[in-house]
Coordinates of C-alpha atoms and ligand atoms in Angstrom, one line a residue:
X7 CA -27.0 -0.7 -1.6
X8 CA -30.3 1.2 -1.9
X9 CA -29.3 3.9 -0.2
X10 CA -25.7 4.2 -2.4
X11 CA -27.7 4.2 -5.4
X12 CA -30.2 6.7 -3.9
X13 CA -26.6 9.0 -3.3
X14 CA -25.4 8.3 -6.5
X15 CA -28.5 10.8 -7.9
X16 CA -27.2 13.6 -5.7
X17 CA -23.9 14.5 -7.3
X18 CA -22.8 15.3 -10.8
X19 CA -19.6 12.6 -10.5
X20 CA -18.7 9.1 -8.8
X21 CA -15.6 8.5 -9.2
X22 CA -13.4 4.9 -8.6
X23 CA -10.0 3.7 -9.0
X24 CA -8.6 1.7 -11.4
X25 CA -8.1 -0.8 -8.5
X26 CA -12.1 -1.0 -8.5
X27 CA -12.8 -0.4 -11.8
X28 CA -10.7 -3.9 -12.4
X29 CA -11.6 -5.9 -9.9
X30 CA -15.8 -5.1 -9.5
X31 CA -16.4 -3.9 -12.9
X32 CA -19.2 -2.1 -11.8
X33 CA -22.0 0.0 -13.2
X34 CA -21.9 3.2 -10.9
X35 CA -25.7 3.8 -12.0
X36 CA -29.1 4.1 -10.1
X37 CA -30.4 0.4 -11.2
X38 CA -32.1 -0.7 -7.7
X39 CA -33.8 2.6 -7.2
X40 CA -37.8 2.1 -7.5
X41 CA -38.6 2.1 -10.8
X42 CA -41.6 5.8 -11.1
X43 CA -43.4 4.2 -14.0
X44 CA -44.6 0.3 -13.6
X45 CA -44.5 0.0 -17.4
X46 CA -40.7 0.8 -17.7
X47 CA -38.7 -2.3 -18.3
X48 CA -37.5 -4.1 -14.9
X49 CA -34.0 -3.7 -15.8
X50 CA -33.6 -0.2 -14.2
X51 CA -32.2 2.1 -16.4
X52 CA -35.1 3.6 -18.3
X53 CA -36.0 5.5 -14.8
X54 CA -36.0 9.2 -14.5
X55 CA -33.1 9.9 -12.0
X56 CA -30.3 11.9 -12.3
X57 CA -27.5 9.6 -13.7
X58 CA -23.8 10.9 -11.8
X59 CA -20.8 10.9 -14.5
X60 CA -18.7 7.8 -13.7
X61 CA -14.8 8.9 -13.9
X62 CA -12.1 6.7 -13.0
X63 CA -8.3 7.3 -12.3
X64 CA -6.5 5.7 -14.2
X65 CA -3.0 6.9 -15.2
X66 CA -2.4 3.9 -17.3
X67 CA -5.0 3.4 -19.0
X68 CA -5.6 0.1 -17.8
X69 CA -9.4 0.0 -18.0
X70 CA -10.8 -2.9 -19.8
X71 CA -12.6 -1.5 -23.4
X72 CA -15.3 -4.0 -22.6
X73 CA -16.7 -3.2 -18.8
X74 CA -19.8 -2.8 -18.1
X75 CA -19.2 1.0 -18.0
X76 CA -18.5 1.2 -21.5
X77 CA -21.0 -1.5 -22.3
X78 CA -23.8 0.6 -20.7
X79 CA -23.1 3.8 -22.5
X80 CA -22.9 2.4 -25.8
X81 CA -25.9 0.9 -25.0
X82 CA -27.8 4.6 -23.9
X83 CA -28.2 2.5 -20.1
X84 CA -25.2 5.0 -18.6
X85 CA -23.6 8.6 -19.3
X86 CA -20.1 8.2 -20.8
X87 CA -17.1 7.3 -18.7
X88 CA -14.5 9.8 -18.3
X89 CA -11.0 8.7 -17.2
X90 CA -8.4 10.6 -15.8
X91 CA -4.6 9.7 -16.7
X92 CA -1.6 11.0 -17.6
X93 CA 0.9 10.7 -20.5
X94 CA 4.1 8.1 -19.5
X95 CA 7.2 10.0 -19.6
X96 CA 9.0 7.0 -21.0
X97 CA 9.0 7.0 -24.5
X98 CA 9.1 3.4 -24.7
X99 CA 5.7 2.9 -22.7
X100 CA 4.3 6.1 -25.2
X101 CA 2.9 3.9 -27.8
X102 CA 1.3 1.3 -25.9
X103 CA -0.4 4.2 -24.1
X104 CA -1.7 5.8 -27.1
X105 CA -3.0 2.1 -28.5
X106 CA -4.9 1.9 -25.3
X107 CA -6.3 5.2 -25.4
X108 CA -7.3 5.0 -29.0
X109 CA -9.1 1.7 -27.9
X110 CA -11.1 3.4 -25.0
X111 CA -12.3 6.3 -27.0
X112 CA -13.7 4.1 -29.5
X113 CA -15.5 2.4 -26.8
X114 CA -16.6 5.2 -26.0
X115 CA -14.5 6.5 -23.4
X116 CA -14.0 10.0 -22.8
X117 CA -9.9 10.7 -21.8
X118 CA -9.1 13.8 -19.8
X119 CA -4.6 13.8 -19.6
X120 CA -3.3 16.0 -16.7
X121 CA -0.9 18.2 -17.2
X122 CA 1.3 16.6 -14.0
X123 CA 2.4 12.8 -13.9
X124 CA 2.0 12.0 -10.3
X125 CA 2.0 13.1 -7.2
X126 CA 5.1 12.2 -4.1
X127 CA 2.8 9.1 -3.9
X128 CA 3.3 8.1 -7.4
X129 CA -0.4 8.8 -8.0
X130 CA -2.4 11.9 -9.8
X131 CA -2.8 14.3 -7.5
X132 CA -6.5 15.1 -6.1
X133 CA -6.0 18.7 -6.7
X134 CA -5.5 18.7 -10.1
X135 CA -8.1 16.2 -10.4
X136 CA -11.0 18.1 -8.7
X137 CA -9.9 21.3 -10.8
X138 CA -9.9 19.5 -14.1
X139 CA -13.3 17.9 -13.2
X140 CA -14.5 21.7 -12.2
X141 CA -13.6 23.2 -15.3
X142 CA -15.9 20.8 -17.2
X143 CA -18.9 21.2 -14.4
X144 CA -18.2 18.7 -12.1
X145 CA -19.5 20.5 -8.7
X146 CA -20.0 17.6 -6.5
X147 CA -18.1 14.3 -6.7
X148 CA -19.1 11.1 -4.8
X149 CA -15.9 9.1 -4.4
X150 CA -17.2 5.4 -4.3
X151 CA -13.5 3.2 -3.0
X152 CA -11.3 1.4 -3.1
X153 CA -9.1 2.0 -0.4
X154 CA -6.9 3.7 -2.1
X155 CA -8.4 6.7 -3.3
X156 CA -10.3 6.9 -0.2
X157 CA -6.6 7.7 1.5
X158 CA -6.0 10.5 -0.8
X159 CA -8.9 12.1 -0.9
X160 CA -8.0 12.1 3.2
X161 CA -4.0 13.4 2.9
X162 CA -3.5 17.0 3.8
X163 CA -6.1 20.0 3.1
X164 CA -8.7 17.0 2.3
X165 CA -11.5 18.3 0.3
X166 CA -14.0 15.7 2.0
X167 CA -16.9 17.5 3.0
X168 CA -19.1 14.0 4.6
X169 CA -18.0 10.4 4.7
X170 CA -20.8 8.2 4.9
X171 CA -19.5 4.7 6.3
X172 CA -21.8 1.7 5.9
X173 CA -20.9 -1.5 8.4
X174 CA -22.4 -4.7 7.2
X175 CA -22.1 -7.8 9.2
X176 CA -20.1 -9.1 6.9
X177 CA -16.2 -9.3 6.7
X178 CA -14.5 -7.5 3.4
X179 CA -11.0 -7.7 4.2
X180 CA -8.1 -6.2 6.0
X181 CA -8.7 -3.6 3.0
X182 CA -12.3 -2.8 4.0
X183 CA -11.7 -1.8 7.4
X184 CA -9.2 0.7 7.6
X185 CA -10.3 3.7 5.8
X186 CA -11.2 6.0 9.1
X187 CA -8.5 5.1 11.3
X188 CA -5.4 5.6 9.0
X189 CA -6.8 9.1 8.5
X190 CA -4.1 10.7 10.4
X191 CA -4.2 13.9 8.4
X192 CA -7.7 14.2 8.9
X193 CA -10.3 13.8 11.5
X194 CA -13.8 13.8 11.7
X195 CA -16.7 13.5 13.6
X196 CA -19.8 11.4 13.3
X197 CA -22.8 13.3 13.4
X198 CA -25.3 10.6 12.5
X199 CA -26.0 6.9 12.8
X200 CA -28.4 4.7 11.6
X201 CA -29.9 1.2 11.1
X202 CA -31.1 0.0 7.8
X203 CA -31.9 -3.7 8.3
X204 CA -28.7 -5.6 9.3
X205 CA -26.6 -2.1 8.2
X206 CA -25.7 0.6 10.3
X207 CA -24.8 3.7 8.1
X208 CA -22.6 6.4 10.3
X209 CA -22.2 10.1 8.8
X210 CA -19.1 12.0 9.9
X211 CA -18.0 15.5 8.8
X212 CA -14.4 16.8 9.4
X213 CA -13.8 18.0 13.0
X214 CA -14.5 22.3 13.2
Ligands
NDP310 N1 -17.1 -2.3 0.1 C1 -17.2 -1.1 -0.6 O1 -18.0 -0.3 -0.4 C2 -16.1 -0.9 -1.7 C3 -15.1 -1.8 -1.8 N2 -14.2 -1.6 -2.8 C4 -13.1 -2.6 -3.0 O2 -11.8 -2.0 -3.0 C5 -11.0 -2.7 -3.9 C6 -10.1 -1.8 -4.7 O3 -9.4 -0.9 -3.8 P1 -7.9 -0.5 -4.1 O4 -7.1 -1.7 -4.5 O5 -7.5 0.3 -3.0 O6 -8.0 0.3 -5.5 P2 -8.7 1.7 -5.8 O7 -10.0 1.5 -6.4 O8 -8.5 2.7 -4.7 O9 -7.7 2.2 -7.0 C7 -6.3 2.5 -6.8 C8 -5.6 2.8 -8.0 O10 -6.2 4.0 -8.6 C9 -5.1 4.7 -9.3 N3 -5.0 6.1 -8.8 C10 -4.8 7.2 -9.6 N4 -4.7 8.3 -8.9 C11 -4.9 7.9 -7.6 C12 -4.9 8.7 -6.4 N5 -4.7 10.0 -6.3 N6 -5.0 8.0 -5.2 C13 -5.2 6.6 -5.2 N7 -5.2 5.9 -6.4 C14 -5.1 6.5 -7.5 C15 -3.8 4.0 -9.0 O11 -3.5 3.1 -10.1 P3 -2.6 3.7 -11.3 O12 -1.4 4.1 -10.7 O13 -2.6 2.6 -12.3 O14 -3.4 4.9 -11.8 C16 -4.2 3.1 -7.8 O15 -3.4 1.9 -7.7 C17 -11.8 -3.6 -4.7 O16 -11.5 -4.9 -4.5 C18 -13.2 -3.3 -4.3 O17 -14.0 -4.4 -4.2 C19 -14.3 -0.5 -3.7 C20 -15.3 0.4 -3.5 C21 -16.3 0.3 -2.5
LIG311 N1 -22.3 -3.9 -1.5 C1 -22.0 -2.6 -1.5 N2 -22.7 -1.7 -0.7 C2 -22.4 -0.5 -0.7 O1 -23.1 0.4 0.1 C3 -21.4 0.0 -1.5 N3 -21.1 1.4 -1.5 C4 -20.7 -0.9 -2.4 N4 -19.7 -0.3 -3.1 C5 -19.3 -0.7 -4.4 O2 -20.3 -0.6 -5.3 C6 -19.8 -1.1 -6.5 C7 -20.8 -1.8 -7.3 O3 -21.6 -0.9 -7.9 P1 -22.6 -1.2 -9.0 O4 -23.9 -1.4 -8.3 O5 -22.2 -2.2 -9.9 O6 -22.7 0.1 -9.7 C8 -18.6 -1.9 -6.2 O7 -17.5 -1.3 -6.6 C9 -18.7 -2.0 -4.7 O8 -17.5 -2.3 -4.2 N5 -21.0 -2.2 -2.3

């Protein structure tokens, strides 16, 4: 987890899906990196490193106004969350939409609506994503799970430049174990292993 928090200070995004987002509510800051000054508070996030943007897709809106992401920024512990969605078609749906965003921004939530709906997949398309994110200076994006996104960022002309894959002893899930081998569209090689305590970490770049 060290060493995810360590790669979190080396990109200006990490980005989640909703899926994660709901079920971990996590913090996507740099909390267990070594604090530089002994007299900073214990807690983490007073230390100097570079904080990555968290952004989450989220075509529904369906983050919770109170996670931890929001929680932090208000708080000055985190940079403010972006989320990427886009606007229902259905007008019936329209309002409840626009309640939810309303709520978000006023916890603080930055809201970036593509253009396009979804994707053949029913999801927003990485494409438009990536460009979106580039226009407003987002030049290197650390995409953190679930499974989900992890499968779209590997479809066809994949725009994954390393995938660093930590195996724990420890079982996750039918979910957890599938990420590299239903990457038909893609293949990569690893280039590096190693063992941090009971981890092994492998790096893999796509195949030249
Ligand atoms: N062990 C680890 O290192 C990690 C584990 N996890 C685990 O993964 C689980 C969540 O994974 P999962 O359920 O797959 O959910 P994801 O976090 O991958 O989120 C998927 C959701 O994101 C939205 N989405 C929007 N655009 C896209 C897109 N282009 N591609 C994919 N999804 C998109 C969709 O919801 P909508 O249509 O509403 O927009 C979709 O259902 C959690 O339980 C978490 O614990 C997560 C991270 C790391
Ligand atoms: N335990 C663990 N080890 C790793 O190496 C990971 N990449 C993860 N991934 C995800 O980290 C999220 C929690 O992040 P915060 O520390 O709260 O910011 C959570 O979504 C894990 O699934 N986990």
């Amino acid at each position: 987890m060290i060493m995810t928090h360590w790669m979190r200070t080396m990109h200006d995004g990490i980005l989640i899906g909703i899926g994660t987002a709901l079920n971990d509510d996590p913090q996507l800051n740099t909390r267990h990196l070594p604090s530089r000054d002994p007299n900073l508070s214990e807690n983490g996030h007073n230390n100097p490193y570079h904080l990555p943007r968290p952004i989450i897709l989220d075509t529904n809106l369906r983050l919770s106004p109170t996670c931890k992401l929001l929680k932090n920024y208000a708080e000055g512990k985190g940079r403010r969350p972006w989320i990427v969605c886009s606007e229902p078609t259905e007008t019936e749906h329209k309002v409840e939409w626009l309640n939810r965003q309303t709520a978000l921004e006023k916890a603080g939530a930055g809201i970036i609506v593509l253009q396009v709906r979804h994707n053949s997949d029913g999801y927003l398309p990485i494409s438009s994503v990536l460009d979106v994110l580039h226009k407003r200076g987002i030049h290197s994006v650390m995409v953190e799970g679930g499974a989900q996104v992890i499968r779209s960022f590997f479809a066809t002309n994949s725009p994954v430049d390393t995938i660093i894959v930590t195996i724990a002893p420890t079982f996750v899930g039918e979910e957890g174990i599938s990420y590299i081998v239903d990457s038909d569209n893609s293949v990569f090689t690893p280039v590096s292993t190693e063992t941090f305590g009971r981890d092994t970490v492998v790096a893999l770049v796509p195949t030249k």
